Amino acid sequence: MRRRTDVQPSFTLLLWLFLGLAALALVLPASAFAAENRWTPLGRDGGEVPLGWDGGEVQSLALDPADPDTLLAATGAAGLYKSTDGGDSWAWSGTGMAGWIARRVVSDFSRPGTFYTAAAPYDSIFPAGSATRLVFRSTDGGVRWERVFEVDPSAEGPIRNLAAAGGRVYVLTARRLSVSADTGATWSQAYTSAADDLTALAVDLRNPGTAYLSTVHAGLFKSVDGGITWTGLHPPVGDFRAVAVAPSRSATLYLLTGQALYHSDDAGITWSAGTPLPGFAGELAVDPVRASIVYAFGFDLAVSRDGGATLRLAENGLPPGQYTRKLPVRGLAIRPDRPGTVYAGTDAEGVYRSTDGGRLWRPAANAGLAARVFLWVRVNPRIPSQIYAQTAAGQLFRSVDGGVTWARFGAEIRPFGRLRGVAFDLRNPHILYAAGDPGVFRSLDEGATWSSLGFDRGAIDVLAIDGHTLLAGTEGGLFRTTDAGRTWDEVLDDSIPPPDNEFYAGRIILWMKSDPADPRTIYARAEDHIAHAGSGDSYLVRSTDGGATWLPLRFFDVMEIEPGHPRTLYAADADHVFRSLDGGDTWQPLGALPKATDLEVDPHSSNTIYAGTAANGVYRSTDGGATWAPINAGLA
């Protein structure tokens, strides 16, 4: 009797397919691209906003006080972008930062054109910010960047904040505050804690040697000599999330906790009673001209116009979030030359602008801000003009004209959680399946409407073998139905016995693939999940009978089937590409390739293979994988 199990979600699988759009080149007509061998934006949302081109995730914003029309946006995986017209148009500005995720960007308010950014390597996209360890500097307005500082996240934690003024730069981690007095040429340790987390940092922009630092247990400290000595202050509470100094008045300070905002008008000697927050915020921004105006932002955005005495939500016009009332604001920049003009970097929709101090927000034009990240892109193999995609913010898009225009779909699915991908019925091109959290869904009308198949557990991937037989990969096993979803059985453990471990919690199925020419031959990546210890063994598995029985194979992170030849496989590890001619029983090494994240074999030319990589863009081989060359013209 086959075992039936319940699946308990333990992690979120996010496949960053910003580079995976290479697969589209295999199925789209040549007219969809502006130039051969050059990447161009694909399609438009309703004919107005280019999908994946304008907007997206903005994690931090900074403006040049000498030229407030100049803005820099740190967009995470998409890198750094620069606007010189107040956010209407943007251009990529990350020369010198290849392979690094831009987490935070700040400007030196007394040195026009000087910016600093904190960055993490591309293989650390999640958890967010956990490996932010490098500081880059630009002295030409963000055109070129150079490394000036590095921390060790394993010893002192990732970079939490940085500030700059008057050529002095401060870098805060969980255990250390480092300071440079010469724009990053040399560094010293200004504060070190072995046991107490450092939580917040603020610098007086009028007096760059004056800084404020908070810790979890010891409270709030002040230095007036650039971090050489520190004096304890005594605010009424602890556990500070943020501290800010008014740029126009050095004596005005604000403190933010998880529940309230506090205000001091005498440089931290005395404090007001806390004003309760109307939402959840983790950062502060003070108006550069009017010290009484302060914004608290994060999952919610609130503003005080009376020195913190009252706080009100200031979210009118911001787009709704997937799981929150409004889309979280990750960065805020306030113009000193136009009272009330504020820019907000949102979690998924680019930059918004308010001209009345946050009372009403409208999207900036965002032209050229290519900061959307896609979880997946799928093309219908029977109808190549149909393309399906989902952004990291959960937005589902469908194009029926080869990517020229796009429309949202899947309204019935989104309230239940994020999709992990779609699969196509190889016999009936109008039928689609979707793996979601929770469940497996089916559409009979090419994705226009959806219904649940009753699979009552989160699905990472789904694969259609025929009209009645489906496979669903989960975080607790591989399940199969032969009656179109009415009943499901766990199938992998019957063929490959689970490890003899009392903490074994099921097999995580990360992906499944089959060749349309032989859909009963299936390959999947499985990983044993050991509770309290994390992952166990990982391996490829193969079935030749539609998923009923399975055999283990050698492990690779990435694998692809040559179209029309289900026993010819290509796979990659961190350094090389391999080929198997016998369905994965044996493998031969091919050419070197840096950390592939995806492989695609040209269905019209088996010697042409495309590869997405973790930090080096897209590569192509025209000799069956023996040699590889980058094809990144047009990519940020």
XYZ file of C-alpha atoms in Angstrom:
636
model
C 0.000 0.000 0.000
C 1.463 3.314 -0.994
C 2.110 5.857 1.704
C 0.113 9.090 1.754
C 1.726 11.987 3.539
C 0.962 15.549 4.531
C 3.480 18.183 3.583
C 4.639 20.895 5.966
C 6.238 23.798 4.095
C 9.756 24.428 5.373
C 11.257 26.912 2.946
C 10.484 29.011 -0.108
C 12.019 28.028 -3.432
C 12.790 31.088 -5.566
C 14.484 30.502 -8.912
C 15.840 33.846 -10.098
C 15.248 33.724 -13.824
C 16.349 37.247 -14.632
C 18.950 35.459 -16.768
C 16.627 32.602 -17.723
C 14.919 34.646 -20.430
C 17.489 33.068 -22.732
C 15.004 30.248 -23.185
C 12.631 32.609 -24.960
C 15.120 33.123 -27.759
C 14.536 29.507 -28.749
C 10.838 29.891 -29.441
C 10.144 33.512 -30.322
C 10.316 34.794 -33.894
C 13.276 36.918 -34.864
C 11.044 39.967 -35.184
C 10.552 39.996 -31.398
C 14.083 41.232 -30.903
C 15.536 44.592 -31.889
C 18.876 43.216 -32.991
C 20.506 39.831 -33.385
C 22.620 38.740 -30.399
C 21.485 41.712 -28.335
C 19.071 41.687 -25.403
C 16.107 44.059 -25.566
C 13.019 44.524 -23.353
C 10.241 42.070 -24.175
C 6.674 43.270 -24.551
C 4.420 45.720 -22.773
C 1.792 45.427 -20.068
C -1.427 46.621 -21.694
C 0.646 48.529 -24.231
C 1.753 51.083 -21.641
C 4.386 49.667 -19.292
C 7.125 47.347 -20.594
C 6.943 44.097 -18.652
C 10.154 43.562 -16.748
C 11.605 46.841 -17.913
C 10.060 49.801 -16.130
C 9.880 49.627 -12.339
C 10.464 46.672 -10.060
C 12.195 46.310 -6.718
C 13.957 49.338 -5.224
C 15.750 48.628 -1.936
C 17.325 52.034 -1.299
C 17.317 55.571 -2.731
C 19.792 58.458 -2.564
C 19.852 61.862 -4.213
C 22.660 64.293 -4.896
C 21.950 67.390 -2.738
C 23.861 69.601 -5.171
C 21.650 68.363 -8.016
C 18.398 66.954 -6.566
C 17.241 65.807 -9.997
C 19.966 63.151 -9.731
C 18.792 59.982 -7.972
C 20.473 56.614 -7.466
C 18.439 53.469 -6.811
C 19.845 50.246 -5.357
C 17.627 47.528 -6.831
C 19.081 44.322 -5.426
C 19.739 41.741 -8.127
C 19.283 44.284 -10.953
C 22.097 46.469 -9.594
C 22.302 50.265 -9.472
C 20.307 52.690 -11.615
C 20.664 56.445 -12.040
C 18.150 59.144 -12.955
C 19.054 62.722 -13.837
C 15.476 63.953 -14.312
C 13.860 63.283 -10.964
C 12.930 59.664 -11.582
C 11.288 59.941 -14.981
C 14.033 58.055 -16.824
C 16.770 55.724 -15.597
C 19.949 54.078 -16.867
C 21.975 51.261 -15.379
C 24.896 52.627 -13.366
C 26.772 49.631 -11.999
C 30.125 49.639 -13.828
C 32.629 47.998 -11.501
C 29.996 46.099 -9.508
C 29.536 43.043 -11.728
C 28.523 40.024 -9.659
C 27.229 42.053 -6.702
C 23.718 42.820 -5.454
C 23.177 46.486 -4.562
C 21.479 46.596 -1.153
C 21.847 50.203 0.062
C 23.085 53.455 -1.448
C 23.868 56.777 0.278
C 25.347 60.091 -0.855
C 27.956 62.289 0.800
C 25.937 65.457 1.349
C 29.010 67.704 1.289
C 30.707 66.145 -1.748
C 28.589 66.406 -4.915
C 28.683 63.276 -7.045
C 30.086 61.025 -4.290
C 28.023 57.943 -3.406
C 28.594 54.745 -1.433
C 26.757 51.465 -1.756
C 26.648 48.266 0.307
C 26.560 45.055 -1.720
C 26.192 41.290 -1.374
C 27.321 38.517 -3.754
C 24.775 37.131 -6.208
C 24.694 33.715 -4.567
C 23.201 35.254 -1.407
C 19.926 36.657 -2.710
C 18.089 34.951 0.157
C 17.836 35.509 2.987
C 17.789 39.187 2.126
C 20.928 41.027 3.162
C 22.471 38.101 5.038
C 25.813 38.393 3.223
C 26.026 42.148 2.543
C 29.752 42.672 3.005
C 31.313 45.061 0.473
C 31.269 48.855 0.270
C 31.754 50.481 -3.142
C 32.453 54.165 -3.793
C 31.702 56.370 -6.791
C 33.081 59.893 -7.175
C 31.590 60.586 -10.611
C 27.894 60.525 -9.791
C 27.504 56.768 -9.925
C 29.019 56.099 -13.336
C 31.926 53.944 -12.080
C 32.397 52.130 -8.788
C 35.390 50.808 -6.856
C 35.676 48.672 -3.721
C 36.785 50.524 -0.632
C 35.848 48.267 2.290
C 34.893 44.684 3.160
C 33.492 43.086 6.316
C 33.378 39.457 7.412
C 29.683 38.577 7.880
C 30.536 35.320 9.665
C 32.437 37.200 12.377
C 30.657 40.539 12.679
C 27.420 40.113 10.771
C 26.378 41.693 7.453
C 26.387 45.424 6.792
C 23.259 46.925 8.339
C 23.729 50.583 7.545
C 26.174 53.123 6.191
C 26.340 56.909 6.252
C 28.631 59.516 4.715
C 29.264 63.259 5.153
C 32.272 65.519 4.732
C 34.456 62.707 3.427
C 33.776 60.638 6.552
C 32.164 57.224 6.030
C 30.534 55.012 8.688
C 29.768 51.294 8.179
C 27.612 49.466 10.736
C 27.406 45.700 11.241
C 25.830 43.735 14.081
C 29.100 43.690 16.035
C 31.183 46.615 14.788
C 31.164 50.216 13.625
C 33.979 51.048 11.207
C 34.900 54.610 10.202
C 36.963 56.198 7.435
C 37.936 59.871 7.628
C 39.359 59.967 4.082
C 36.490 58.816 1.786
C 37.292 55.157 2.288
C 41.059 55.123 1.756
C 41.824 53.975 5.329
C 39.602 52.564 8.065
C 39.510 52.172 11.838
C 37.243 50.390 14.277
C 35.136 52.940 16.131
C 33.009 50.589 18.244
C 33.156 46.829 18.787
C 30.816 44.590 20.752
C 31.308 40.872 21.302
C 27.889 40.181 22.792
C 25.519 43.111 22.136
C 23.939 43.686 18.726
C 24.444 47.130 17.193
C 21.096 48.149 15.748
C 21.049 51.711 14.406
C 23.352 54.498 13.195
C 22.880 58.188 12.434
C 25.361 60.919 11.466
C 24.988 64.684 11.832
C 25.380 65.904 8.251
C 26.294 69.424 9.441
C 28.991 68.029 11.787
C 30.188 64.700 10.305
C 32.263 63.851 13.381
C 29.071 63.597 15.432
C 27.425 60.190 15.276
C 24.806 58.248 17.212
C 24.839 54.496 17.741
C 22.309 52.216 19.429
C 22.639 48.683 20.770
C 20.073 46.141 21.931
C 21.047 46.118 25.607
C 23.389 49.055 26.279
C 21.192 51.740 24.768
C 22.122 54.879 22.843
C 25.597 56.416 22.509
C 26.961 59.650 21.046
C 30.387 60.495 19.652
C 31.588 63.989 18.718
C 35.067 62.947 17.566
C 34.298 60.591 14.691
C 33.864 57.500 16.846
C 37.013 57.709 18.962
C 35.091 58.182 22.228
C 31.446 57.580 23.108
C 29.073 58.976 25.724
C 25.952 57.179 26.878
C 22.560 58.867 26.456
C 19.437 57.897 28.336
C 16.276 57.732 26.218
C 13.190 56.352 27.972
C 13.180 53.023 26.106
C 15.513 50.644 24.310
C 15.342 48.245 21.341
C 15.752 50.947 18.708
C 15.139 50.153 15.051
C 16.363 53.499 13.715
C 17.824 56.832 14.825
C 17.936 60.019 12.723
C 19.393 63.534 12.986
C 17.601 66.421 11.311
C 19.916 67.694 8.516
C 18.857 71.293 9.130
C 19.140 71.256 12.943
C 21.810 69.195 14.703
C 20.014 69.187 18.059
C 16.878 67.490 16.685
C 16.924 63.694 16.967
C 14.340 61.004 16.355
C 14.298 57.428 17.684
C 12.130 54.613 16.311
C 11.171 51.431 18.154
C 8.816 48.721 17.021
C 5.919 50.543 18.675
C 6.611 54.274 18.856
C 8.542 57.344 17.673
C 10.538 59.480 20.149
C 11.840 63.034 19.693
C 14.612 65.119 21.280
C 15.360 68.817 20.724
C 18.554 68.939 22.782
C 20.779 66.369 21.042
C 19.490 63.447 23.093
C 19.605 64.832 26.637
C 15.826 64.778 27.093
C 13.112 62.991 25.146
C 9.423 63.319 24.427
C 6.899 60.667 25.301
C 6.621 58.134 22.523
C 4.034 58.556 19.786
C 2.485 55.188 18.815
C 3.096 54.022 15.253
C 0.000 53.536 13.089
C 1.741 50.634 11.324
C 5.066 48.789 11.145
C 8.220 50.706 10.210
C 11.939 50.132 10.549
C 13.603 53.250 9.073
C 13.461 57.032 9.400
C 13.984 59.971 7.040
C 13.915 63.617 8.147
C 13.068 66.469 5.811
C 16.394 68.177 4.902
C 14.952 71.696 5.390
C 12.194 71.369 8.002
C 13.346 69.506 11.100
C 9.775 68.981 12.308
C 8.864 66.684 9.371
C 9.905 63.045 9.719
C 8.875 59.882 7.847
C 8.825 56.366 9.312
C 8.746 53.679 6.641
C 8.924 49.943 6.003
C 5.867 47.723 5.682
C 3.889 50.904 6.357
C 4.636 54.568 5.643
C 3.761 57.256 8.200
C 4.613 60.951 8.486
C 4.757 63.455 11.323
C 4.642 67.170 10.519
C 4.856 68.374 14.105
C 8.133 66.998 15.380
C 6.795 63.562 16.193
C 3.847 64.666 18.312
C 1.429 62.961 15.911
C 1.901 60.292 13.244
C -0.425 59.479 10.361
C -0.287 56.940 7.564
C 0.854 58.495 4.277
C 0.117 55.730 1.744
C -2.593 57.229 -0.479
C -1.772 56.270 -4.059
C 0.815 53.592 -3.298
C 0.045 50.222 -4.930
C -1.382 47.348 -2.852
C 0.984 44.660 -1.617
C 0.561 40.916 -2.085
C 0.314 40.241 1.644
C 0.119 43.809 2.996
C -2.328 46.699 2.699
C 0.168 48.727 0.664
C 3.386 47.738 -1.034
C 6.291 48.142 1.428
C 8.532 51.184 0.993
C 12.206 50.227 1.081
C 13.870 53.602 0.421
C 12.983 57.279 0.811
C 14.655 60.418 -0.579
C 13.497 63.997 0.103
C 14.367 66.969 -2.101
C 15.874 69.990 -0.316
C 14.940 72.407 -3.116
C 11.241 71.600 -3.519
C 9.288 71.511 -0.247
C 7.144 68.388 -0.049
C 8.715 66.500 -2.964
C 9.536 62.970 -1.774
C 10.594 59.829 -3.660
C 9.686 56.360 -2.387
C 11.361 53.168 -3.582
C 8.761 50.395 -3.438
C 9.148 46.675 -2.994
C 8.038 45.776 -6.526
C 6.745 48.770 -8.506
C 9.726 51.071 -8.862
C 9.793 54.657 -7.644
C 6.750 56.669 -6.572
C 6.742 60.428 -6.129
C 4.779 62.816 -3.914
C 4.798 66.589 -4.316
C 2.718 67.330 -1.216
C 4.722 65.725 1.565
C 3.279 62.232 1.236
C -0.411 63.091 1.104
C -0.727 61.653 -2.418
C 1.656 59.396 -4.345
C 1.921 58.795 -8.061
C 4.339 56.520 -9.944
C 7.332 58.223 -11.503
C 7.700 57.429 -15.205
C 10.439 54.908 -14.271
C 11.464 54.593 -17.928
C 14.486 52.285 -18.172
C 14.342 51.085 -14.548
C 14.691 47.363 -15.287
C 14.424 46.116 -11.725
C 11.677 43.515 -11.851
C 12.876 40.039 -10.949
C 11.047 37.046 -12.361
C 10.604 33.769 -10.542
C 9.859 31.883 -13.728
C 9.023 32.205 -17.424
C 7.236 29.418 -19.330
C 6.422 29.036 -23.033
C 3.631 26.759 -24.279
C 5.492 24.144 -26.389
C 2.452 23.611 -28.635
C 1.602 27.323 -28.957
C 4.916 29.233 -28.754
C 3.167 32.613 -28.910
C 1.794 31.938 -25.410
C 4.196 32.971 -22.649
C 3.548 32.918 -18.902
C 5.594 34.676 -16.226
C 5.543 35.618 -12.559
C 7.444 38.381 -10.801
C 8.992 38.122 -7.351
C 6.118 40.282 -6.079
C 3.650 37.586 -7.113
C 2.293 39.275 -10.249
C 1.167 36.779 -12.901
C 1.408 37.804 -16.561
C 0.342 36.118 -19.796
C 1.113 37.036 -23.401
C -0.715 35.456 -26.331
C 1.224 37.273 -29.059
C 4.800 36.198 -28.451
C 5.481 38.831 -25.795
C 4.282 41.933 -27.635
C 1.519 42.621 -25.108
C 0.826 41.235 -21.645
C -2.132 40.944 -19.292
C -2.534 39.771 -15.700
C -4.013 36.329 -15.067
C -4.693 33.928 -12.211
C -6.834 36.132 -9.953
C -8.385 32.944 -8.506
C -4.972 31.609 -7.474
C -3.194 34.627 -6.033
C -5.257 34.922 -2.813
C -4.038 31.446 -1.895
C -0.340 32.218 -2.273
C 2.462 32.349 -4.792
C 2.693 30.077 -7.803
C 5.855 28.067 -8.395
C 5.312 27.579 -12.131
C 2.964 26.312 -14.832
C 2.992 23.110 -16.893
C 1.272 22.261 -20.161
C -0.836 19.317 -21.239
C 1.162 17.967 -24.172
C -1.932 16.509 -25.873
C -4.254 19.480 -25.405
C -2.453 22.850 -25.648
C -5.430 24.672 -24.099
C -5.040 22.867 -20.746
C -2.539 24.201 -18.207
C -1.546 23.151 -14.701
C -0.029 25.307 -11.970
C 1.894 24.428 -8.814
C 1.082 26.744 -5.950
C 1.139 27.216 -2.240
C -1.093 25.506 -1.492
C -2.163 23.059 -4.139
C -2.281 22.173 -7.809
C -4.580 24.099 -10.152
C -5.900 23.449 -13.656
C -7.041 25.772 -16.425
C -9.075 24.575 -19.396
C -8.888 27.902 -21.243
C -5.158 28.664 -21.608
C -4.878 30.289 -18.199
C -7.888 32.630 -18.282
C -9.643 30.844 -15.377
C -8.434 28.256 -12.870
C -9.839 25.641 -10.504
C -8.218 23.612 -7.746
C -7.530 19.912 -8.256
C -7.866 19.270 -4.528
C -4.197 18.631 -3.826
C -4.145 19.814 -0.212
C -0.434 20.517 0.213
C 2.026 23.052 -1.121
C 3.440 22.147 -4.544
C 6.857 23.261 -5.766
C 6.471 21.865 -9.272
C 3.876 20.046 -11.368
C 4.363 17.913 -14.486
C 1.663 16.652 -16.861
C 2.288 13.233 -18.409
C -1.096 12.762 -20.037
C -4.649 13.928 -19.457
C -5.006 11.813 -16.327
C -1.486 11.350 -14.972
C 0.226 14.217 -13.143
C 3.201 14.517 -10.815
C 3.425 17.084 -8.014
C 6.736 17.810 -6.327
C 6.487 19.119 -2.769
C 8.638 19.884 0.250
C 7.710 16.481 1.652
C 7.748 14.050 -1.258
C 6.802 13.324 -4.867
C 3.117 12.615 -5.502
C 1.328 11.074 -8.487
C -2.255 10.952 -9.669
C -3.603 8.720 -12.430
C -7.190 9.949 -12.170
C -6.788 13.654 -13.037
C -6.259 14.760 -9.457
C -8.977 12.930 -7.532
C -6.442 10.887 -5.544
C -2.705 11.257 -5.038
C -0.028 8.772 -3.873
C 3.545 9.337 -2.755
C 5.736 7.446 -5.248
C 9.433 8.190 -4.747
C 9.898 6.496 -1.375
C 8.575 3.206 -2.781
C 11.494 3.047 -5.246
C 14.257 4.705 -3.215
C 13.994 3.882 0.509
C 14.171 6.914 2.804
C 17.289 7.363 4.937
C 17.370 5.571 8.275
C 17.074 8.728 10.321
C 14.439 9.438 12.947
C 14.376 13.098 11.862
C 13.684 12.335 8.204
C 10.837 14.672 7.141
C 10.365 13.786 3.500
C 12.011 14.530 0.199
C 12.032 18.017 -1.246
C 11.404 17.910 -5.004
C 12.975 21.011 -6.507
C 12.130 20.459 -10.179
C 10.928 17.880 -12.737
C 11.545 17.642 -16.473
C 10.435 15.392 -19.335
C 10.941 15.413 -23.074
C 7.716 16.163 -25.002
C 8.703 13.375 -27.408
C 8.690 10.861 -24.544
C 6.737 12.317 -21.597
C 6.938 9.046 -19.632
C 10.700 9.515 -19.218
C 11.083 11.981 -16.350
C 13.998 13.450 -14.447
C 13.757 15.234 -11.101
C 16.010 16.710 -8.452
C 15.360 15.392 -4.946
C 16.821 16.384 -1.609
C 16.333 14.579 1.709
C 14.998 16.877 4.404
C 16.294 16.124 7.881
C 14.446 18.023 10.619
C 16.668 20.033 13.008
C 19.660 19.498 10.726
C 18.632 20.981 7.389
C 19.231 19.213 4.103
C 20.519 15.686 3.701
C 21.564 13.936 0.484
C 20.703 15.465 -2.894
C 20.452 13.512 -6.141
C 18.854 13.278 -9.555
C 16.193 10.612 -10.053
C 14.814 9.077 -13.254
C 11.583 7.353 -14.161
C 10.821 5.667 -17.478
C 7.249 4.616 -16.669
C 5.501 7.912 -16.074
C 6.612 8.335 -12.500
C 5.537 4.973 -11.099
C 9.099 3.820 -10.283
C 12.400 5.681 -9.920
C 16.176 5.207 -9.966
C 18.775 7.494 -8.340
C 21.443 9.144 -10.514
C 24.460 11.368 -9.970
C 23.656 14.762 -8.474
C 23.727 18.034 -10.402
C 22.083 21.364 -9.570
C 21.146 22.002 -13.198
C 20.115 19.550 -15.926
C 18.448 19.766 -19.339
C 17.174 17.210 -21.859
C 18.079 17.509 -25.516
C 14.720 18.001 -27.290
C 13.610 14.841 -29.042
C 16.320 12.717 -27.384
C 15.236 11.899 -23.812
C 18.410 9.931 -23.056
C 20.760 12.775 -24.051
C 21.228 15.055 -21.075
C 23.311 18.113 -20.248
C 24.098 19.067 -16.674
C 26.325 21.500 -14.822
C 28.047 21.883 -11.477
C 29.813 24.985 -10.171
C 32.581 24.836 -12.801
C 31.817 22.604 -15.780
C 29.165 21.224 -18.110
C 28.649 17.466 -18.543
C 26.819 15.291 -21.063
C 25.177 11.895 -20.765
C 24.125 9.770 -23.738
C 22.489 7.035 -21.672
C 19.883 8.830 -19.616
C 22.204 9.811 -16.802
C 23.906 6.486 -16.072
C 27.311 7.851 -17.135
C 28.610 11.378 -17.738
C 31.426 12.946 -19.764
C 32.867 16.377 -18.854
C 32.635 19.150 -21.444
C 33.770 22.789 -21.251
C 34.226 25.088 -18.279
C 31.295 27.329 -17.316
C 30.979 29.570 -14.230
C 28.163 28.409 -11.890
C 25.298 27.717 -14.266
C 21.757 28.296 -13.014
C 19.894 27.143 -16.128
C 20.577 25.271 -19.387
C 18.582 25.301 -22.625
C 19.316 23.249 -25.762
C 18.280 24.759 -29.097
C 15.581 22.433 -30.517
C 16.737 23.239 -34.072
C 20.466 22.815 -33.458
C 21.584 20.385 -30.762
C 25.115 21.823 -30.797
C 23.771 25.202 -29.629
C 23.268 25.419 -25.871
C 22.444 28.447 -23.722
C 23.307 28.840 -20.055
C 22.254 31.348 -17.428
C 24.880 31.876 -14.726
C 24.742 33.131 -11.148
C 26.744 36.310 -11.686
C 28.106 36.422 -15.224
C 25.053 36.740 -17.416
C 24.155 34.429 -20.291
C 26.600 32.128 -22.111
C 26.268 30.209 -25.375
C 28.031 27.205 -26.821
C 27.852 26.351 -30.538
C 29.956 23.182 -30.332
C 27.851 21.007 -28.053
C 29.179 22.404 -24.790
C 32.918 22.126 -25.476
C 33.484 25.901 -25.355
C 31.404 28.791 -24.039
C 31.252 32.544 -24.646
C 29.132 35.250 -23.000
C 26.281 36.880 -24.958
C 25.372 39.795 -22.715
C 25.043 42.791 -25.028
C 22.123 44.866 -23.799
C 21.852 43.196 -20.370
C 22.334 45.408 -17.316
